[in-house]
Amino acid sequence: MIPQRLAGKRVAVTGSTGFLGTALVERLLRGVPDLHLVLLIRPGRRTSPDARAKREIFRNDAFDRLRESLGRDGFDAMLDERVTIIAGDVGTDGLGLDDDGRAALANCDIVIHSAATVAFDSPLDGAVEVNLLGPSRIAQTLHDLNVSPHLVAVSTCYVAGNRRGSAPEEHVADSPYFIDVDWRREVDAARRGRADAEAESRNPEMLRRFRKEAERELGAAGTPLLAAKTEQRRTRWVSDRMVDAGRSRAASLGWPDAYAYTKALGERALMETKGDLDVSIVRPSIIESAWAEPRPGWIRGFRMAEPIIVSYARGLLKQFPGIPEGIVDVIPVDLVVAAICAVAARGPQGDHDIVQVASGSRNPLRYRRLVDLVRSWFTDHPLYDADGQPIIVPEWSFPGRGKVQQQLTRATTNLQRVESALLKLPLRGKQAAFAAGLEEKRELAERALGYVELYGAYAECEAVYGVARLLELAEEVQGSAADGDSMDLDPMVVDWDHYVHGIHLPSVVHHARVRTSADGRRPENRTQRLRRQVLAPERSFAAFDLENTLIASNVVTSYAWLASRRLPREEVLRLTLKTFLEGPSLLALDRRDRTDFLRHFYRRYANAPVEQLEEDVQEMFSQLVLSKAFPAGLRRVRAHRAAGHRTVLITGALDFVVAPLAPLFDDIIAAEMSVNGEGAYTGELTVVPPTGEAREQALIDYAAEHDLDVKEAVAYADSSSDLPMLEAVGFPVAVNPETRLLGIARKRGWLIEPWQKTAGAPDRLLPLAPNSRFRRSA
């Protein structure tokens, strides 16, 4: 029935880059050979609709069967002949169509609208523009084009709201549980909400708050990065406000979230504005991986259940709210695609043409049964932790949503307090790893809390969705010998035990890229791969920080050594005491702004004789610098030079202090101090020292001077104040990172190097010159 009735038709599809849309496009191209598709695709910021279609749709493994049967050239020729791409956006009045787009749409016999903002935590105004107004915008555009194709709009079963019991295939406005609200006023309110949130986010108090949050996250990363992070915090706050507004408004009207709320009002708006347009509505429940088509287990991205399943399998989520005897109404994506195709092929059936595609009333999967299936599968096929040990999945409990939220909120708050306290300390090594680990645990708790807030209402849903019209369609389709079993619509075809154990969970684990054996991917293998990348011949140059990157020293210890070199005992004691007393304030200044700290500290070199310091530096190099050097770091510099890379040291240390390191590098960029007419240093810098954003600019200028590609460069540094330089290169490396940088490096997948001093090297808290009469043991 379906291929025959769709033969020769021109079908427009919105949402083709999404999970359902990709499956739909593949099924129509493979199942109806002489059908022509018009795909309305929103242009990306830097990507054309055609490029998006190639990358996001036709390169997907859903099309493997077509590619194999037609060959690469044949597949491309088929796309050229049977697919037209037009630029458009359902979130814009008039769909943003140009003349060619309008002409292509006007010639279509059927329009399938599957585009949607499907995230349950979408900002309210975004969901309103796409989910609520999108269907009526399509109807209005078709009216403006003076055409009347059959419009098939994809909605969701959850427009029925948080009801218990039967939810038949009826219009939302016909339900006795529907709260009658004016959808136009809801649109106006959502838009005002965005404007109000934007205005509030810009008041001085809020901007100061965002700046403090940025500084807490990045430390002394420099003004440009802090400004960017501040703006990111502001926009995120506005988005969070709109997410909260969507949840609150949806809950006040009896819907689980903004997605269901805007979909319900979108249906109502469409029916009020469609005029004489023929409209059919298809409502799937929770769409999951394929039962059979295009292949068993095919899925695109993580849907609703996958994050929860993977978190449970990794031992991160030990309980989740829900009703054990409740129904988890999931439906494989290919059954939804078959229903959409059948509705399109059958044609319109009047003003009450609503088809729900759900399993709960026909072939229910109980929550407890699903949990038992998941637990038994991961007991037999456990994931493995970083140490190669199998993760034992916990017994699943079924607590109330409020209890779980309270526990996770409390855990998140406590971890955040400890994390904030540790961030104030200059931690490195194991201590920094411990602090970064707390950050990861907090983020995991926040993620689990997000899952509960997003999906808890669905796990506790007790609505049972009627599928009478779906079953009528199934009988009609199955009555056609030409379709056979390839267009299954009846949820009874799904064997849940086989689907969960044999199809869905193996697919989820494969796409999650988690560790499934003790001999699987190990962290050190990944580290080795990154090390090979940074030393690959195609890298252009390597930039190194100095302090705590190549040597376990800093400007304070260098100054202490040089200052004590020629002092009598009593002056050495006074210098030592003064330095220790100033330690906390110097550390605070350094953490606040590295450049200001260096300017302040280098004032101590005022009136120091140039020749005397140059002589003392040579001795300090052998007595202090070499003893505190990281051998692995020095070997890495040599490895880069052996690979043909230029090497440059970019440091805030003074040029005369690092001069003995010149043979190790091709170039050195360091802080420089002016000299007075008497041959002594003034204590004033000649230019801005290369720290923070100035270090990034020095790196960029260096690359330009030597005609080198920054994106092929490697940078080594230890502190969050070095983030501008690390983010500028293609291959950043965090060396002995302090807590903030360690957390950032882990999140971004950067190479992390734990370089150490030579065993037995001196470890004095404040190194002093050897000819000084003062010793630590004194």
JSON list of N, CA and C in Angstrom, two decimals, residues 683-721:
[
{"chain": "A", "resi": 683, "resn": "GLY", "atom": "N", "xyz": [64.08, 48.11, 38.19]},
{"chain": "A", "resi": 683, "resn": "GLY", "atom": "CA", "xyz": [62.93, 47.47, 38.82]},
{"chain": "A", "resi": 683, "resn": "GLY", "atom": "C", "xyz": [61.65, 47.66, 38.03]},
{"chain": "A", "resi": 684, "resn": "GLU", "atom": "N", "xyz": [61.76, 48.32, 36.86]},
{"chain": "A", "resi": 684, "resn": "GLU", "atom": "CA", "xyz": [60.59, 48.56, 36.02]},
{"chain": "A", "resi": 684, "resn": "GLU", "atom": "C", "xyz": [60.73, 47.81, 34.70]},
{"chain": "A", "resi": 685, "resn": "LEU", "atom": "N", "xyz": [59.63, 47.18, 34.27]},
{"chain": "A", "resi": 685, "resn": "LEU", "atom": "CA", "xyz": [59.64, 46.40, 33.05]},
{"chain": "A", "resi": 685, "resn": "LEU", "atom": "C", "xyz": [59.53, 47.30, 31.83]},
{"chain": "A", "resi": 686, "resn": "THR", "atom": "N", "xyz": [60.19, 46.90, 30.76]},
{"chain": "A", "resi": 686, "resn": "THR", "atom": "CA", "xyz": [60.16, 47.71, 29.54]},
{"chain": "A", "resi": 686, "resn": "THR", "atom": "C", "xyz": [58.88, 47.50, 28.74]},
{"chain": "A", "resi": 687, "resn": "VAL", "atom": "N", "xyz": [58.31, 46.30, 28.82]},
{"chain": "A", "resi": 687, "resn": "VAL", "atom": "CA", "xyz": [57.06, 45.97, 28.11]},
{"chain": "A", "resi": 687, "resn": "VAL", "atom": "C", "xyz": [56.21, 45.09, 29.03]},
{"chain": "A", "resi": 688, "resn": "VAL", "atom": "N", "xyz": [54.97, 44.87, 28.63]},
{"chain": "A", "resi": 688, "resn": "VAL", "atom": "CA", "xyz": [54.09, 43.99, 29.39]},
{"chain": "A", "resi": 688, "resn": "VAL", "atom": "C", "xyz": [54.70, 42.59, 29.42]},
{"chain": "A", "resi": 689, "resn": "PRO", "atom": "N", "xyz": [54.85, 41.97, 30.59]},
{"chain": "A", "resi": 689, "resn": "PRO", "atom": "CA", "xyz": [55.44, 40.64, 30.64]},
{"chain": "A", "resi": 689, "resn": "PRO", "atom": "C", "xyz": [54.55, 39.62, 29.93]},
{"chain": "A", "resi": 690, "resn": "PRO", "atom": "N", "xyz": [55.14, 38.59, 29.32]},
{"chain": "A", "resi": 690, "resn": "PRO", "atom": "CA", "xyz": [54.35, 37.60, 28.59]},
{"chain": "A", "resi": 690, "resn": "PRO", "atom": "C", "xyz": [53.61, 36.63, 29.52]},
{"chain": "A", "resi": 691, "resn": "THR", "atom": "N", "xyz": [52.53, 37.11, 30.08]},
{"chain": "A", "resi": 691, "resn": "THR", "atom": "CA", "xyz": [51.66, 36.29, 30.91]},
{"chain": "A", "resi": 691, "resn": "THR", "atom": "C", "xyz": [50.22, 36.48, 30.44]},
{"chain": "A", "resi": 692, "resn": "GLY", "atom": "N", "xyz": [49.34, 35.53, 30.77]},
{"chain": "A", "resi": 692, "resn": "GLY", "atom": "CA", "xyz": [47.93, 35.66, 30.41]},
{"chain": "A", "resi": 692, "resn": "GLY", "atom": "C", "xyz": [47.74, 35.88, 28.93]},
{"chain": "A", "resi": 693, "resn": "GLU", "atom": "N", "xyz": [46.91, 36.88, 28.59]},
{"chain": "A", "resi": 693, "resn": "GLU", "atom": "CA", "xyz": [46.63, 37.14, 27.18]},
{"chain": "A", "resi": 693, "resn": "GLU", "atom": "C", "xyz": [47.85, 37.68, 26.44]},
{"chain": "A", "resi": 694, "resn": "ALA", "atom": "N", "xyz": [48.78, 38.32, 27.18]},
{"chain": "A", "resi": 694, "resn": "ALA", "atom": "CA", "xyz": [50.01, 38.80, 26.54]},
{"chain": "A", "resi": 694, "resn": "ALA", "atom": "C", "xyz": [50.87, 37.63, 26.08]},
{"chain": "A", "resi": 695, "resn": "ARG", "atom": "N", "xyz": [50.84, 36.54, 26.82]},
{"chain": "A", "resi": 695, "resn": "ARG", "atom": "CA", "xyz": [51.58, 35.33, 26.41]},
{"chain": "A", "resi": 695, "resn": "ARG", "atom": "C", "xyz": [50.97, 34.75, 25.14]},
{"chain": "A", "resi": 696, "resn": "GLU", "atom": "N", "xyz": [49.65, 34.73, 25.09]},
{"chain": "A", "resi": 696, "resn": "GLU", "atom": "CA", "xyz": [48.99, 34.25, 23.87]},
{"chain": "A", "resi": 696, "resn": "GLU", "atom": "C", "xyz": [49.38, 35.11, 22.68]},
{"chain": "A", "resi": 697, "resn": "GLN", "atom": "N", "xyz": [49.37, 36.43, 22.85]},
{"chain": "A", "resi": 697, "resn": "GLN", "atom": "CA", "xyz": [49.73, 37.32, 21.75]},
{"chain": "A", "resi": 697, "resn": "GLN", "atom": "C", "xyz": [51.18, 37.13, 21.35]},
{"chain": "A", "resi": 698, "resn": "ALA", "atom": "N", "xyz": [52.06, 36.92, 22.33]},
{"chain": "A", "resi": 698, "resn": "ALA", "atom": "CA", "xyz": [53.47, 36.67, 22.01]},
{"chain": "A", "resi": 698, "resn": "ALA", "atom": "C", "xyz": [53.61, 35.40, 21.18]},
{"chain": "A", "resi": 699, "resn": "LEU", "atom": "N", "xyz": [52.84, 34.40, 21.51]},
{"chain": "A", "resi": 699, "resn": "LEU", "atom": "CA", "xyz": [52.88, 33.15, 20.75]},
{"chain": "A", "resi": 699, "resn": "LEU", "atom": "C", "xyz": [52.38, 33.37, 19.33]},
{"chain": "A", "resi": 700, "resn": "ILE", "atom": "N", "xyz": [51.28, 34.11, 19.20]},
{"chain": "A", "resi": 700, "resn": "ILE", "atom": "CA", "xyz": [50.71, 34.37, 17.86]},
{"chain": "A", "resi": 700, "resn": "ILE", "atom": "C", "xyz": [51.69, 35.20, 17.03]},
{"chain": "A", "resi": 701, "resn": "ASP", "atom": "N", "xyz": [52.30, 36.22, 17.64]},
{"chain": "A", "resi": 701, "resn": "ASP", "atom": "CA", "xyz": [53.27, 37.05, 16.93]},
{"chain": "A", "resi": 701, "resn": "ASP", "atom": "C", "xyz": [54.48, 36.22, 16.51]},
{"chain": "A", "resi": 702, "resn": "TYR", "atom": "N", "xyz": [54.90, 35.32, 17.39]},
{"chain": "A", "resi": 702, "resn": "TYR", "atom": "CA", "xyz": [56.05, 34.47, 17.09]},
{"chain": "A", "resi": 702, "resn": "TYR", "atom": "C", "xyz": [55.74, 33.58, 15.88]},
{"chain": "A", "resi": 703, "resn": "ALA", "atom": "N", "xyz": [54.55, 33.01, 15.87]},
{"chain": "A", "resi": 703, "resn": "ALA", "atom": "CA", "xyz": [54.14, 32.15, 14.75]},
{"chain": "A", "resi": 703, "resn": "ALA", "atom": "C", "xyz": [54.12, 32.95, 13.44]},
{"chain": "A", "resi": 704, "resn": "ALA", "atom": "N", "xyz": [53.58, 34.18, 13.51]},
{"chain": "A", "resi": 704, "resn": "ALA", "atom": "CA", "xyz": [53.50, 35.00, 12.31]},
{"chain": "A", "resi": 704, "resn": "ALA", "atom": "C", "xyz": [54.90, 35.38, 11.81]},
{"chain": "A", "resi": 705, "resn": "GLU", "atom": "N", "xyz": [55.79, 35.69, 12.74]},
{"chain": "A", "resi": 705, "resn": "GLU", "atom": "CA", "xyz": [57.15, 36.09, 12.37]},
{"chain": "A", "resi": 705, "resn": "GLU", "atom": "C", "xyz": [57.88, 34.97, 11.65]},
{"chain": "A", "resi": 706, "resn": "HIS", "atom": "N", "xyz": [57.63, 33.72, 12.07]},
{"chain": "A", "resi": 706, "resn": "HIS", "atom": "CA", "xyz": [58.35, 32.59, 11.48]},
{"chain": "A", "resi": 706, "resn": "HIS", "atom": "C", "xyz": [57.48, 31.80, 10.49]},
{"chain": "A", "resi": 707, "resn": "ASP", "atom": "N", "xyz": [56.31, 32.36, 10.14]},
{"chain": "A", "resi": 707, "resn": "ASP", "atom": "CA", "xyz": [55.41, 31.73, 9.17]},
{"chain": "A", "resi": 707, "resn": "ASP", "atom": "C", "xyz": [55.03, 30.31, 9.61]},
{"chain": "A", "resi": 708, "resn": "LEU", "atom": "N", "xyz": [54.57, 30.21, 10.84]},
{"chain": "A", "resi": 708, "resn": "LEU", "atom": "CA", "xyz": [54.19, 28.92, 11.43]},
{"chain": "A", "resi": 708, "resn": "LEU", "atom": "C", "xyz": [52.69, 28.91, 11.71]},
{"chain": "A", "resi": 709, "resn": "ASP", "atom": "N", "xyz": [52.10, 27.72, 11.67]},
{"chain": "A", "resi": 709, "resn": "ASP", "atom": "CA", "xyz": [50.67, 27.55, 11.90]},
{"chain": "A", "resi": 709, "resn": "ASP", "atom": "C", "xyz": [50.42, 27.30, 13.39]},
{"chain": "A", "resi": 710, "resn": "VAL", "atom": "N", "xyz": [49.69, 28.21, 14.04]},
{"chain": "A", "resi": 710, "resn": "VAL", "atom": "CA", "xyz": [49.42, 28.07, 15.47]},
{"chain": "A", "resi": 710, "resn": "VAL", "atom": "C", "xyz": [48.60, 26.82, 15.75]},
{"chain": "A", "resi": 711, "resn": "LYS", "atom": "N", "xyz": [47.71, 26.46, 14.83]},
{"chain": "A", "resi": 711, "resn": "LYS", "atom": "CA", "xyz": [46.86, 25.28, 15.06]},
{"chain": "A", "resi": 711, "resn": "LYS", "atom": "C", "xyz": [47.65, 23.98, 14.97]},
{"chain": "A", "resi": 712, "resn": "GLU", "atom": "N", "xyz": [48.88, 24.05, 14.46]},
{"chain": "A", "resi": 712, "resn": "GLU", "atom": "CA", "xyz": [49.75, 22.88, 14.45]},
{"chain": "A", "resi": 712, "resn": "GLU", "atom": "C", "xyz": [50.81, 22.98, 15.54]},
{"chain": "A", "resi": 713, "resn": "ALA", "atom": "N", "xyz": [50.63, 23.93, 16.47]},
{"chain": "A", "resi": 713, "resn": "ALA", "atom": "CA", "xyz": [51.62, 24.14, 17.53]},
{"chain": "A", "resi": 713, "resn": "ALA", "atom": "C", "xyz": [51.23, 23.38, 18.78]},
{"chain": "A", "resi": 714, "resn": "VAL", "atom": "N", "xyz": [52.22, 23.17, 19.64]},
{"chain": "A", "resi": 714, "resn": "VAL", "atom": "CA", "xyz": [52.05, 22.52, 20.94]},
{"chain": "A", "resi": 714, "resn": "VAL", "atom": "C", "xyz": [52.43, 23.54, 22.00]},
{"chain": "A", "resi": 715, "resn": "ALA", "atom": "N", "xyz": [51.68, 23.58, 23.09]},
{"chain": "A", "resi": 715, "resn": "ALA", "atom": "CA", "xyz": [52.01, 24.50, 24.19]},
{"chain": "A", "resi": 715, "resn": "ALA", "atom": "C", "xyz": [51.98, 23.73, 25.50]},
{"chain": "A", "resi": 716, "resn": "TYR", "atom": "N", "xyz": [52.97, 23.98, 26.35]},
{"chain": "A", "resi": 716, "resn": "TYR", "atom": "CA", "xyz": [53.10, 23.32, 27.65]},
{"chain": "A", "resi": 716, "resn": "TYR", "atom": "C", "xyz": [53.01, 24.38, 28.74]},
{"chain": "A", "resi": 717, "resn": "ALA", "atom": "N", "xyz": [52.13, 24.18, 29.72]},
{"chain": "A", "resi": 717, "resn": "ALA", "atom": "CA", "xyz": [51.99, 25.14, 30.82]},
{"chain": "A", "resi": 717, "resn": "ALA", "atom": "C", "xyz": [51.32, 24.46, 32.00]},
{"chain": "A", "resi": 718, "resn": "ASP", "atom": "N", "xyz": [51.33, 25.14, 33.15]},
{"chain": "A", "resi": 718, "resn": "ASP", "atom": "CA", "xyz": [50.89, 24.50, 34.39]},
{"chain": "A", "resi": 718, "resn": "ASP", "atom": "C", "xyz": [49.72, 25.18, 35.09]},
{"chain": "A", "resi": 719, "resn": "SER", "atom": "N", "xyz": [49.34, 26.38, 34.67]},
{"chain": "A", "resi": 719, "resn": "SER", "atom": "CA", "xyz": [48.39, 27.17, 35.46]},
{"chain": "A", "resi": 719, "resn": "SER", "atom": "C", "xyz": [47.22, 27.64, 34.60]},
{"chain": "A", "resi": 720, "resn": "SER", "atom": "N", "xyz": [46.11, 27.91, 35.27]},
{"chain": "A", "resi": 720, "resn": "SER", "atom": "CA", "xyz": [44.95, 28.45, 34.55]},
{"chain": "A", "resi": 720, "resn": "SER", "atom": "C", "xyz": [45.24, 29.84, 33.99]},
{"chain": "A", "resi": 721, "resn": "SER", "atom": "N", "xyz": [46.25, 30.53, 34.53]},
{"chain": "A", "resi": 721, "resn": "SER", "atom": "CA", "xyz": [46.62, 31.83, 33.95]},
{"chain": "A", "resi": 721, "resn": "SER", "atom": "C", "xyz": [47.23, 31.66, 32.56]}
]
